[in-house]
Amino acid sequence: MPAGEFCHPSPPPPPPGSEVEEEWVWAQIKAEARVDADAEPALASYLYSTILSHSSLERSLSFHLGNKLCCSTLLSTLLYDLFLNIFSNDATLRSATVADLRAARFRDPACVSFSHCLLNYKGFLACQAHRVAHKLWTQSRKPLALALQSRISDVFAVDIHPAAKIGKGILFDHATGVVVGETAVIGNNVSILHHVTLGGTGKFGGDRHPKIGDGVLIGAAATILGNVKIGEWAKIGAGSVVLIDVPPRTTAVGNPARLVGGKAQPTKHEENPGESMDHTSFISDWSDYII
């Protein structure tokens, strides 16, 4: 099947953050699930129990996360009640979930539908589970938050400390091997690929992890260490190792990372890379780039 052929058409979405956005996304998810259930009877029962039998997005997501993350000591019913209670009572978390769904659907050409993201995108699921773990952490329910972090790491291969702060409109693309440290902060509309590390530089405590600005794109296997700031709309090339601040709207590549265009007058871009997902525009600045 040609790339992109299997894709659920969607009517124009409402403006991000609008009052009807959550209802619109949930209606899309249910419509997509009905089409998929008719097209693939083998999945009909799964789609009904996970999506179609639920009255809201938070109920469907809570049920799905509970089943994904349950184990002999954390039962699915316990997790369902935990997730549902937190999502139902925090409109900010629900808004972030919707923004994350939109991020995957509209930034990743492999994401064929909202329902596909909800059911199958482990980066999205890990991020939503982290949001609950972070809420527990802020409520001083730290043992449960850490237990949930451990399950997220076991199931999704994504390790985010529950104290880490994450904005909305986040895309963890592929997500395998992502590590985010305790004092890290990730802004809004950020896209992070697999095997990215936002880590510390040693065993000392305190504020020791990166601060990622809005609209940043971090390429696969990039490593950012220490309490450094990545400015808004910056771009970190795949495989780069970043140990110092990166100015806004610039591109850092290499090991150790260097600014494209030079430190004195780095090349600056006008687009939001966290949303455009453009990993290679800086190559035009390398006149001697040869394979």
Coordinates of C-alpha atoms in Angstrom, one line a residue:
M1 CA 0.0 0.0 0.0
P2 CA 1.5 3.4 -0.9
A3 CA 2.6 5.6 2.0
G4 CA -0.2 7.7 3.3
E5 CA -3.0 5.7 1.5
F6 CA -4.3 4.2 4.7
C7 CA -5.4 7.4 6.4
H8 CA -8.7 8.5 8.0
P9 CA -9.9 11.8 6.4
S10 CA -10.7 14.5 9.0
P11 CA -12.8 17.6 8.7
P12 CA -11.0 20.8 9.5
P13 CA -10.2 20.9 13.2
P14 CA -11.3 23.7 15.5
P15 CA -8.6 26.2 16.7
P16 CA -6.2 24.8 19.2
G17 CA -7.3 25.5 22.8
S18 CA -10.9 26.3 21.8
E19 CA -13.8 25.1 24.0
V20 CA -15.0 22.6 21.5
E21 CA -11.6 21.1 20.7
E22 CA -11.8 18.2 23.2
E23 CA -15.3 17.2 22.0
W24 CA -14.2 17.4 18.4
V25 CA -11.2 15.2 18.9
W26 CA -13.2 12.7 20.9
A27 CA -15.9 12.6 18.2
Q28 CA -13.1 12.0 15.6
I29 CA -11.7 9.1 17.6
K30 CA -15.0 7.4 17.9
A31 CA -15.8 7.8 14.2
E32 CA -12.4 6.4 13.3
A33 CA -12.8 3.5 15.7
R34 CA -16.2 2.6 14.1
V35 CA -14.7 2.6 10.6
D36 CA -11.8 0.4 11.8
A37 CA -14.1 -2.0 13.6
D38 CA -16.1 -2.5 10.4
A39 CA -13.0 -2.9 8.3
E40 CA -11.2 -5.3 10.6
P41 CA -13.6 -7.5 12.6
A42 CA -10.6 -9.0 14.5
L43 CA -10.2 -5.7 16.3
A44 CA -13.9 -4.9 16.8
S45 CA -14.1 -6.2 20.4
Y46 CA -10.9 -4.4 21.3
L47 CA -12.1 -1.1 19.7
Y48 CA -15.4 -1.4 21.5
S49 CA -13.9 -2.1 24.9
T50 CA -11.2 0.6 24.6
I51 CA -13.0 3.4 22.8
L52 CA -16.6 2.9 21.7
S53 CA -18.0 1.8 25.1
H54 CA -16.7 4.9 26.8
S55 CA -18.5 8.2 27.1
S56 CA -15.5 10.5 27.1
L57 CA -11.8 10.7 26.1
E58 CA -10.6 10.7 29.7
R59 CA -12.5 7.4 30.4
S60 CA -11.2 5.8 27.3
L61 CA -7.6 6.9 28.0
S62 CA -7.8 5.9 31.7
F63 CA -9.1 2.4 30.7
H64 CA -6.4 1.9 28.1
L65 CA -3.5 3.1 30.3
G66 CA -4.8 1.0 33.2
N67 CA -4.7 -2.1 31.0
K68 CA -1.3 -1.2 29.6
L69 CA 0.5 -0.5 32.9
C70 CA -1.2 -3.0 35.2
C71 CA 0.8 -5.7 36.9
S72 CA 0.4 -8.1 39.9
T73 CA 0.8 -5.3 42.4
L74 CA -0.9 -2.4 40.4
L75 CA -4.2 -3.8 39.3
S76 CA -5.9 -2.4 36.2
T77 CA -9.0 -1.4 38.2
L78 CA -6.8 0.5 40.7
L79 CA -5.0 2.3 37.9
Y80 CA -8.2 3.1 36.0
D81 CA -9.7 4.8 39.1
L82 CA -6.5 6.7 39.7
F83 CA -6.2 7.9 36.1
L84 CA -9.8 8.8 35.8
N85 CA -9.9 10.7 39.0
I86 CA -7.0 12.9 38.1
F87 CA -8.0 13.5 34.4
S88 CA -11.6 14.2 35.4
N89 CA -10.7 16.8 37.9
D90 CA -8.0 18.6 36.0
A91 CA -9.0 20.4 32.8
T92 CA -5.4 21.5 32.2
L93 CA -4.4 17.8 31.9
R94 CA -7.2 17.1 29.5
S95 CA -6.3 20.1 27.4
A96 CA -2.7 18.8 27.3
T97 CA -3.8 15.4 26.2
V98 CA -5.8 16.9 23.3
A99 CA -2.8 19.0 22.3
D100 CA -0.5 15.9 22.4
L101 CA -3.0 14.0 20.2
R102 CA -3.0 16.9 17.7
A103 CA 0.8 17.0 17.7
A104 CA 1.1 13.4 16.7
R105 CA -1.7 13.5 14.2
F106 CA -0.5 16.6 12.3
R107 CA 3.3 16.4 12.7
D108 CA 3.9 12.7 12.1
P109 CA 3.0 11.5 8.5
A110 CA 2.9 7.9 9.8
C111 CA 0.0 8.8 12.2
V112 CA -3.1 7.8 10.2
S113 CA -5.7 8.8 12.8
F114 CA -6.3 10.2 16.3
S115 CA -7.5 6.7 17.3
H116 CA -4.3 5.2 16.1
C117 CA -2.3 7.6 18.3
L118 CA -4.5 6.9 21.3
L119 CA -4.2 3.2 21.0
N120 CA -0.7 2.6 19.6
Y121 CA 1.6 5.5 20.1
K122 CA 3.7 4.6 23.1
G123 CA 5.3 8.1 23.2
F124 CA 1.8 9.6 23.6
L125 CA 0.8 7.0 26.2
A126 CA 4.0 7.4 28.2
C127 CA 3.5 11.2 28.2
Q128 CA -0.1 11.0 29.5
A129 CA 0.9 8.5 32.2
H130 CA 3.8 10.8 33.2
R131 CA 1.3 13.7 33.5
V132 CA -0.5 11.6 36.1
A133 CA 2.7 10.7 37.9
H134 CA 3.7 14.3 38.0
K135 CA 0.4 15.3 39.5
L136 CA 0.9 12.6 42.2
W137 CA 4.4 14.0 42.8
T138 CA 3.0 17.5 43.3
Q139 CA 0.4 16.1 45.7
S140 CA 3.3 14.5 47.8
R141 CA 2.2 11.0 46.8
K142 CA 5.8 10.3 45.8
P143 CA 6.0 6.5 46.4
L144 CA 3.0 6.0 44.0
A145 CA 4.5 8.5 41.5
L146 CA 7.8 6.6 41.5
A147 CA 6.0 3.2 41.2
L148 CA 4.1 4.6 38.2
Q149 CA 7.4 5.9 36.6
S150 CA 8.8 2.4 36.9
R151 CA 5.9 0.8 35.2
I152 CA 6.0 3.4 32.4
S153 CA 9.7 2.6 31.9
D154 CA 9.1 -1.1 31.9
V155 CA 6.2 -1.0 29.5
F156 CA 7.0 1.9 27.1
A157 CA 10.8 2.1 27.4
V158 CA 10.5 5.8 28.3
D159 CA 12.0 7.0 31.6
I160 CA 10.7 10.3 32.8
H161 CA 11.2 11.3 36.4
P162 CA 7.8 12.3 37.9
A163 CA 9.1 15.6 39.0
A164 CA 10.0 16.7 35.5
K165 CA 7.7 19.4 34.1
I166 CA 6.3 18.9 30.6
G167 CA 4.2 21.4 28.6
K168 CA 1.5 20.6 26.1
G169 CA 1.6 19.8 22.4
I170 CA 4.4 17.3 23.0
L171 CA 5.5 14.7 20.4
F172 CA 7.7 11.9 21.6
D173 CA 8.2 10.4 18.1
H174 CA 9.0 6.6 18.3
A175 CA 10.0 7.4 22.0
T176 CA 12.1 4.3 22.7
G177 CA 15.0 5.1 25.0
V178 CA 13.9 8.7 25.9
V179 CA 15.3 9.7 29.4
V180 CA 14.2 12.9 31.1
G181 CA 15.7 13.8 34.5
E182 CA 14.2 15.1 37.7
T183 CA 14.7 18.8 37.3
A184 CA 14.2 19.0 33.5
V185 CA 11.6 21.3 32.0
I186 CA 10.1 20.9 28.5
G187 CA 8.1 23.7 27.0
N188 CA 5.1 23.7 24.7
N189 CA 5.0 22.3 21.2
V190 CA 8.2 20.4 21.5
S191 CA 9.1 17.4 19.4
I192 CA 11.6 14.8 20.7
L193 CA 12.7 11.7 18.8
H194 CA 13.9 8.4 20.2
H195 CA 16.9 7.8 22.4
V196 CA 17.1 11.4 23.5
T197 CA 18.6 12.1 26.9
L198 CA 17.9 15.2 29.0
G199 CA 20.3 14.3 31.8
G200 CA 22.6 15.6 34.5
T201 CA 26.4 15.8 34.6
G202 CA 27.2 13.9 37.8
K203 CA 25.9 12.8 41.2
F204 CA 25.3 16.2 42.6
G205 CA 21.7 17.2 43.5
G206 CA 19.8 20.5 42.9
D207 CA 18.7 22.0 39.6
R208 CA 20.8 19.9 37.2
H209 CA 18.8 19.1 34.1
P210 CA 18.1 20.9 30.8
K211 CA 15.4 23.5 30.2
I212 CA 13.8 23.1 26.8
G213 CA 12.1 26.1 25.3
D214 CA 8.8 26.2 23.3
G215 CA 8.9 24.9 19.8
V216 CA 12.2 23.0 20.0
L217 CA 13.0 20.0 17.8
I218 CA 15.5 17.4 19.3
G219 CA 16.7 14.8 16.8
A220 CA 17.2 11.1 17.5
A221 CA 19.9 10.1 20.0
A222 CA 20.7 13.7 21.0
T223 CA 22.1 14.1 24.5
I224 CA 21.7 17.3 26.4
L225 CA 23.4 17.4 29.8
G226 CA 23.3 19.8 32.7
N227 CA 21.2 22.8 33.7
V228 CA 21.5 24.3 30.2
K229 CA 18.9 26.3 28.3
I230 CA 17.7 25.4 24.8
G231 CA 16.1 28.5 23.5
E232 CA 12.7 28.6 21.9
W233 CA 12.4 27.3 18.3
A234 CA 16.0 25.9 18.5
K235 CA 16.9 22.7 16.7
I236 CA 19.3 20.0 18.0
G237 CA 20.6 17.7 15.3
A238 CA 20.5 13.9 15.6
G239 CA 23.3 12.4 17.7
S240 CA 24.5 15.8 19.0
V241 CA 25.9 16.2 22.5
V242 CA 25.0 19.6 24.0
L243 CA 26.7 20.9 27.2
I244 CA 26.1 24.6 27.0
D245 CA 23.1 26.9 26.2
V246 CA 21.7 27.0 22.7
P247 CA 20.3 30.4 21.6
P248 CA 16.7 30.7 20.3
R249 CA 16.0 29.9 16.6
T250 CA 19.5 28.4 16.0
T251 CA 20.7 24.9 15.1
A252 CA 23.2 23.0 17.1
V253 CA 24.9 19.9 15.6
G254 CA 27.8 17.5 16.3
N255 CA 29.7 16.1 19.2
P256 CA 30.4 18.4 20.9
A257 CA 27.6 20.4 19.5
R258 CA 28.4 23.6 17.5
L259 CA 26.1 26.3 16.2
V260 CA 25.5 26.3 12.5
G261 CA 26.9 29.5 11.1
G262 CA 29.3 29.9 13.9
K263 CA 29.2 31.1 17.5
A264 CA 29.5 34.8 16.7
Q265 CA 26.7 35.0 14.1
P266 CA 24.8 31.7 14.1
T267 CA 22.3 31.1 11.3
K268 CA 18.7 31.7 12.5
H269 CA 15.6 30.2 11.1
E270 CA 12.1 31.6 10.9
E271 CA 10.0 28.5 11.1
N272 CA 8.9 26.6 14.3
P273 CA 11.0 23.4 14.0
G274 CA 9.0 21.7 16.8
E275 CA 6.0 21.8 14.5
S276 CA 7.6 21.7 11.0
M277 CA 9.8 18.7 12.0
D278 CA 12.4 19.9 9.5
H279 CA 15.6 18.1 10.5
T280 CA 17.8 19.0 7.5
S281 CA 17.3 22.6 6.5
F282 CA 20.7 23.6 8.0
I283 CA 22.6 21.4 5.5
S284 CA 22.4 24.2 2.9
D285 CA 24.8 26.1 5.1
W286 CA 27.4 23.4 4.8
S287 CA 28.9 24.2 1.4
D288 CA 31.4 21.3 1.6
Y289 CA 28.8 18.7 2.7
I290 CA 29.7 15.5 0.8
I291 CA 28.6 11.9 1.1

